[in-house]
């Protein structure tokens, strides 16, 4: 496992963003783990999250001109990632985000930040039904720009209503590559490596047998 993934998972557990137990999801499934990006709610934690995003983007060799973050969770993400990426890789990255409601006065419009243009990398926290990503693609293409990929925090690698995972469905329907900082299988491997999580690992594997792909060793 890449070092930045292990560092991110250690921090996610320490900060309470990644927790284990019994959690009823929106789908009605009872999950043995829960990931909440809202737990990254301080300057230091948001900086670490932005660093993980930035390193993931760099490792995946994504070609893009600017970042787009869908309101509301995407707003602090693109802001901090832009700062962190510029610091780590000496490249000044522009960003923008949308308003939920179009502003009718002042500068007006629904977009805040740089003008949407060129190849745009979408930053989001998770993909469940893919609604947020579809809305982002519509906004970007509406400005004659080109969405090139999506980067999220966690890929649960869990089936939706059909045989595909939410990420697989989004990739197919939108013809976009979706990358994640970590995946479900990364969580399992990390817990196996650090030890003392045998019951949690067993619960995770049982859950994934029911709702996802078999965890590879």
Tab-separated table of C-alpha atoms in Angstrom:
chain	number	residue	atom	x	y	z
A	1	UNK	CA	0.000	0.000	0.000
A	2	UNK	CA	1.273	3.475	-0.889
A	3	UNK	CA	2.488	5.436	2.119
A	4	UNK	CA	0.040	8.291	1.599
A	5	UNK	CA	-2.885	5.839	1.770
A	6	UNK	CA	-1.663	4.284	5.020
A	7	UNK	CA	-1.028	7.730	6.509
A	8	UNK	CA	-4.499	8.869	5.490
A	9	UNK	CA	-6.230	5.826	6.980
A	10	UNK	CA	-4.307	6.187	10.243
A	11	UNK	CA	-5.388	9.797	10.442
A	12	UNK	CA	-8.987	8.983	9.472
A	13	UNK	CA	-9.278	6.493	12.335
A	14	UNK	CA	-7.561	8.836	14.800
A	15	UNK	CA	-9.842	11.743	13.887
A	16	UNK	CA	-13.028	9.672	13.990
A	17	UNK	CA	-13.751	10.062	10.292
A	18	UNK	CA	-13.487	6.261	9.900
A	19	UNK	CA	-15.348	4.366	12.608
A	20	UNK	CA	-16.421	0.762	13.139
A	21	UNK	CA	-19.621	-0.638	14.642
A	22	UNK	CA	-23.155	-0.862	13.241
A	23	UNK	CA	-24.395	1.942	11.005
A	24	UNK	CA	-27.643	2.001	9.047
A	25	UNK	CA	-26.959	3.533	5.646
A	26	UNK	CA	-29.375	5.470	3.456
A	27	UNK	CA	-29.776	2.266	1.436
A	28	UNK	CA	-31.056	0.499	4.559
A	29	UNK	CA	-28.010	-1.752	4.744
A	30	UNK	CA	-26.381	-2.142	8.147
A	31	UNK	CA	-22.699	-1.423	7.581
A	32	UNK	CA	-19.866	-2.411	9.958
A	33	UNK	CA	-18.046	0.818	9.148
A	34	UNK	CA	-18.806	4.436	8.409
A	35	UNK	CA	-16.752	7.168	6.782
A	36	UNK	CA	-17.639	10.787	7.525
A	37	UNK	CA	-15.609	13.517	5.796
A	38	UNK	CA	-17.445	16.024	7.983
A	39	UNK	CA	-15.143	14.910	10.811
A	40	UNK	CA	-12.315	16.779	9.070
A	41	UNK	CA	-13.515	20.036	10.569
A	42	UNK	CA	-10.391	21.879	11.677
A	43	UNK	CA	-7.640	23.644	9.792
A	44	UNK	CA	-5.075	20.929	10.521
A	45	UNK	CA	-7.374	18.044	9.605
A	46	UNK	CA	-8.564	19.707	6.420
A	47	UNK	CA	-4.947	20.343	5.444
A	48	UNK	CA	-4.153	16.636	5.872
A	49	UNK	CA	-7.203	15.703	3.814
A	50	UNK	CA	-6.127	18.104	1.063
A	51	UNK	CA	-2.632	16.601	1.118
A	52	UNK	CA	-4.069	13.105	0.615
A	53	UNK	CA	-6.201	14.318	-2.290
A	54	UNK	CA	-3.218	16.122	-3.837
A	55	UNK	CA	-0.964	13.075	-3.606
A	56	UNK	CA	-3.676	10.849	-5.069
A	57	UNK	CA	-4.113	13.244	-8.002
A	58	UNK	CA	-0.369	13.294	-8.607
A	59	UNK	CA	0.006	9.492	-8.351
A	60	UNK	CA	-2.797	8.922	-10.874
A	61	UNK	CA	-1.120	11.225	-13.432
A	62	UNK	CA	-4.373	13.050	-14.121
A	63	UNK	CA	-4.154	15.760	-16.786
A	64	UNK	CA	-6.262	18.782	-15.931
A	65	UNK	CA	-6.305	22.557	-16.086
A	66	UNK	CA	-8.432	23.397	-13.057
A	67	UNK	CA	-10.555	21.995	-10.218
A	68	UNK	CA	-14.315	22.085	-9.704
A	69	UNK	CA	-16.064	21.427	-6.389
A	70	UNK	CA	-19.838	20.928	-6.159
A	71	UNK	CA	-21.601	22.846	-3.403
A	72	UNK	CA	-21.485	22.444	-0.535
A	73	UNK	CA	-18.911	19.842	0.519
A	74	UNK	CA	-16.795	20.413	-2.567
A	75	UNK	CA	-16.206	24.072	-1.712
A	76	UNK	CA	-13.655	23.653	1.112
A	77	UNK	CA	-12.178	20.663	-0.705
A	78	UNK	CA	-11.219	22.459	-3.928
A	79	UNK	CA	-10.047	25.511	-1.974
A	80	UNK	CA	-7.656	23.609	0.262
A	81	UNK	CA	-6.549	21.130	-2.423
A	82	UNK	CA	-5.614	24.032	-4.701
A	83	UNK	CA	-3.409	25.511	-1.976
A	84	UNK	CA	-1.857	22.167	-1.011
A	85	UNK	CA	-1.256	20.972	-4.582
A	86	UNK	CA	0.444	24.249	-5.474
A	87	UNK	CA	2.704	23.936	-2.421
A	88	UNK	CA	3.608	20.277	-3.002
A	89	UNK	CA	4.130	20.349	-6.763
A	90	UNK	CA	4.912	23.999	-7.511
A	91	UNK	CA	1.954	24.362	-9.847
A	92	UNK	CA	-0.632	27.083	-9.341
A	93	UNK	CA	-4.018	25.410	-9.786
A	94	UNK	CA	-7.177	27.414	-10.325
A	95	UNK	CA	-10.530	26.315	-8.957
A	96	UNK	CA	-14.193	27.180	-8.879
A	97	UNK	CA	-17.416	25.956	-7.338
A	98	UNK	CA	-21.106	26.430	-7.911
A	99	UNK	CA	-23.767	28.178	-5.909
A	100	UNK	CA	-26.923	26.244	-5.086
A	101	UNK	CA	-28.911	29.251	-6.288
A	102	UNK	CA	-27.801	31.649	-9.015
A	103	UNK	CA	-26.872	35.108	-7.735
A	104	UNK	CA	-28.959	37.859	-9.305
A	105	UNK	CA	-26.924	40.873	-8.144
A	106	UNK	CA	-23.301	41.988	-7.962
A	107	UNK	CA	-21.152	39.755	-10.133
A	108	UNK	CA	-24.201	37.510	-10.656
A	109	UNK	CA	-24.065	33.935	-11.945
A	110	UNK	CA	-23.873	30.482	-10.402
A	111	UNK	CA	-20.086	29.962	-10.493
A	112	UNK	CA	-17.606	31.361	-7.980
A	113	UNK	CA	-13.882	31.388	-8.729
A	114	UNK	CA	-12.072	30.946	-12.010
A	115	UNK	CA	-13.993	30.731	-15.250
A	116	UNK	CA	-14.692	27.117	-16.208
A	117	UNK	CA	-12.435	26.256	-19.134
A	118	UNK	CA	-10.241	23.504	-20.509
A	119	UNK	CA	-9.970	20.138	-18.778
A	120	UNK	CA	-11.714	20.143	-15.418
A	121	UNK	CA	-11.068	17.737	-12.548
A	122	UNK	CA	-14.110	17.245	-10.308
A	123	UNK	CA	-13.478	16.924	-6.579
A	124	UNK	CA	-16.147	15.283	-4.411
A	125	UNK	CA	-16.233	13.400	-1.113
A	126	UNK	CA	-18.073	10.193	-2.019
A	127	UNK	CA	-20.216	8.737	-4.785
A	128	UNK	CA	-23.433	7.052	-3.749
A	129	UNK	CA	-26.151	7.559	-6.371
A	130	UNK	CA	-23.858	9.712	-8.514
A	131	UNK	CA	-26.297	12.637	-8.507
A	132	UNK	CA	-23.713	15.235	-7.482
A	133	UNK	CA	-21.269	14.150	-10.188
A	134	UNK	CA	-23.960	14.249	-12.873
A	135	UNK	CA	-24.881	17.771	-11.835
A	136	UNK	CA	-21.195	18.775	-11.914
A	137	UNK	CA	-20.753	17.355	-15.421
A	138	UNK	CA	-23.823	19.249	-16.618
A	139	UNK	CA	-22.502	22.533	-15.188
A	140	UNK	CA	-19.016	22.045	-16.666
A	141	UNK	CA	-20.226	21.032	-20.116
A	142	UNK	CA	-22.719	23.900	-20.037
A	143	UNK	CA	-19.734	26.261	-19.947
A	144	UNK	CA	-18.074	24.459	-22.912
A	145	UNK	CA	-15.404	22.967	-20.636
A	146	UNK	CA	-14.462	19.291	-20.463
A	147	UNK	CA	-14.823	17.144	-17.329
A	148	UNK	CA	-11.905	14.680	-17.389
A	149	UNK	CA	-12.153	12.706	-14.125
A	150	UNK	CA	-13.531	12.643	-10.595
A	151	UNK	CA	-11.512	12.198	-7.401
A	152	UNK	CA	-13.292	11.114	-4.219
A	153	UNK	CA	-12.198	10.198	-0.710
A	154	UNK	CA	-13.453	6.611	-0.451
A	155	UNK	CA	-14.680	4.000	-2.906
A	156	UNK	CA	-16.816	1.606	-0.844
A	157	UNK	CA	-16.664	-0.916	-3.741
A	158	UNK	CA	-20.244	-1.765	-2.910
A	159	UNK	CA	-23.008	-2.716	-5.314
A	160	UNK	CA	-25.833	-0.306	-5.955
A	161	UNK	CA	-29.238	-1.459	-7.131
A	162	UNK	CA	-27.708	-3.622	-9.885
A	163	UNK	CA	-24.521	-5.636	-10.254
A	164	UNK	CA	-22.246	-2.587	-10.582
A	165	UNK	CA	-20.797	-0.499	-7.790
A	166	UNK	CA	-21.749	3.178	-7.601
A	167	UNK	CA	-18.319	4.111	-8.962
A	168	UNK	CA	-18.517	1.616	-11.832
A	169	UNK	CA	-21.971	2.887	-12.730
A	170	UNK	CA	-20.774	6.497	-12.698
A	171	UNK	CA	-17.756	5.655	-14.868
A	172	UNK	CA	-19.919	3.845	-17.410
A	173	UNK	CA	-22.815	6.286	-17.575
A	174	UNK	CA	-20.692	9.447	-17.594
A	175	UNK	CA	-17.660	8.073	-19.447
A	176	UNK	CA	-15.407	9.496	-16.720
A	177	UNK	CA	-12.631	7.895	-14.718
A	178	UNK	CA	-13.271	7.919	-10.972
A	179	UNK	CA	-10.260	7.745	-8.653
A	180	UNK	CA	-10.288	7.525	-4.866
A	181	UNK	CA	-7.763	8.210	-2.125
A	182	UNK	CA	-8.609	4.841	-0.585
A	183	UNK	CA	-10.981	1.955	-1.245
A	184	UNK	CA	-12.769	-0.631	0.881
A	185	UNK	CA	-10.014	-3.138	0.142
A	186	UNK	CA	-7.400	-0.594	1.265
A	187	UNK	CA	-9.191	-0.347	4.617
A	188	UNK	CA	-9.120	-4.135	5.047
A	189	UNK	CA	-5.440	-4.395	4.098
A	190	UNK	CA	-4.519	-1.556	6.436
A	191	UNK	CA	-6.310	-3.167	9.389
A	192	UNK	CA	-4.655	-6.497	8.614
A	193	UNK	CA	-1.242	-4.828	8.618
A	194	UNK	CA	-1.590	-2.994	11.921
A	195	UNK	CA	-3.273	-5.862	13.813
A	196	UNK	CA	-5.762	-5.877	16.726
A	197	UNK	CA	-8.754	-5.472	14.411
A	198	UNK	CA	-9.661	-9.135	13.819
A	199	UNK	CA	-13.358	-8.768	14.683
A	200	UNK	CA	-13.685	-5.631	12.567
A	201	UNK	CA	-11.973	-7.328	9.618
A	202	UNK	CA	-14.303	-10.329	9.893
A	203	UNK	CA	-17.364	-8.058	9.911
A	204	UNK	CA	-16.035	-6.080	6.928
A	205	UNK	CA	-15.387	-9.237	4.902
A	206	UNK	CA	-18.822	-10.655	5.663
A	207	UNK	CA	-20.455	-7.404	4.649
A	208	UNK	CA	-18.514	-7.238	1.405
A	209	UNK	CA	-19.373	-10.836	0.512
A	210	UNK	CA	-23.014	-9.776	0.751
A	211	UNK	CA	-22.834	-6.428	-0.998
A	212	UNK	CA	-19.574	-6.103	-2.909
A	213	UNK	CA	-16.726	-8.003	-4.479
A	214	UNK	CA	-14.743	-10.600	-2.556
A	215	UNK	CA	-11.842	-9.004	-0.728
A	216	UNK	CA	-8.580	-10.014	-2.382
A	217	UNK	CA	-5.684	-11.050	-0.229
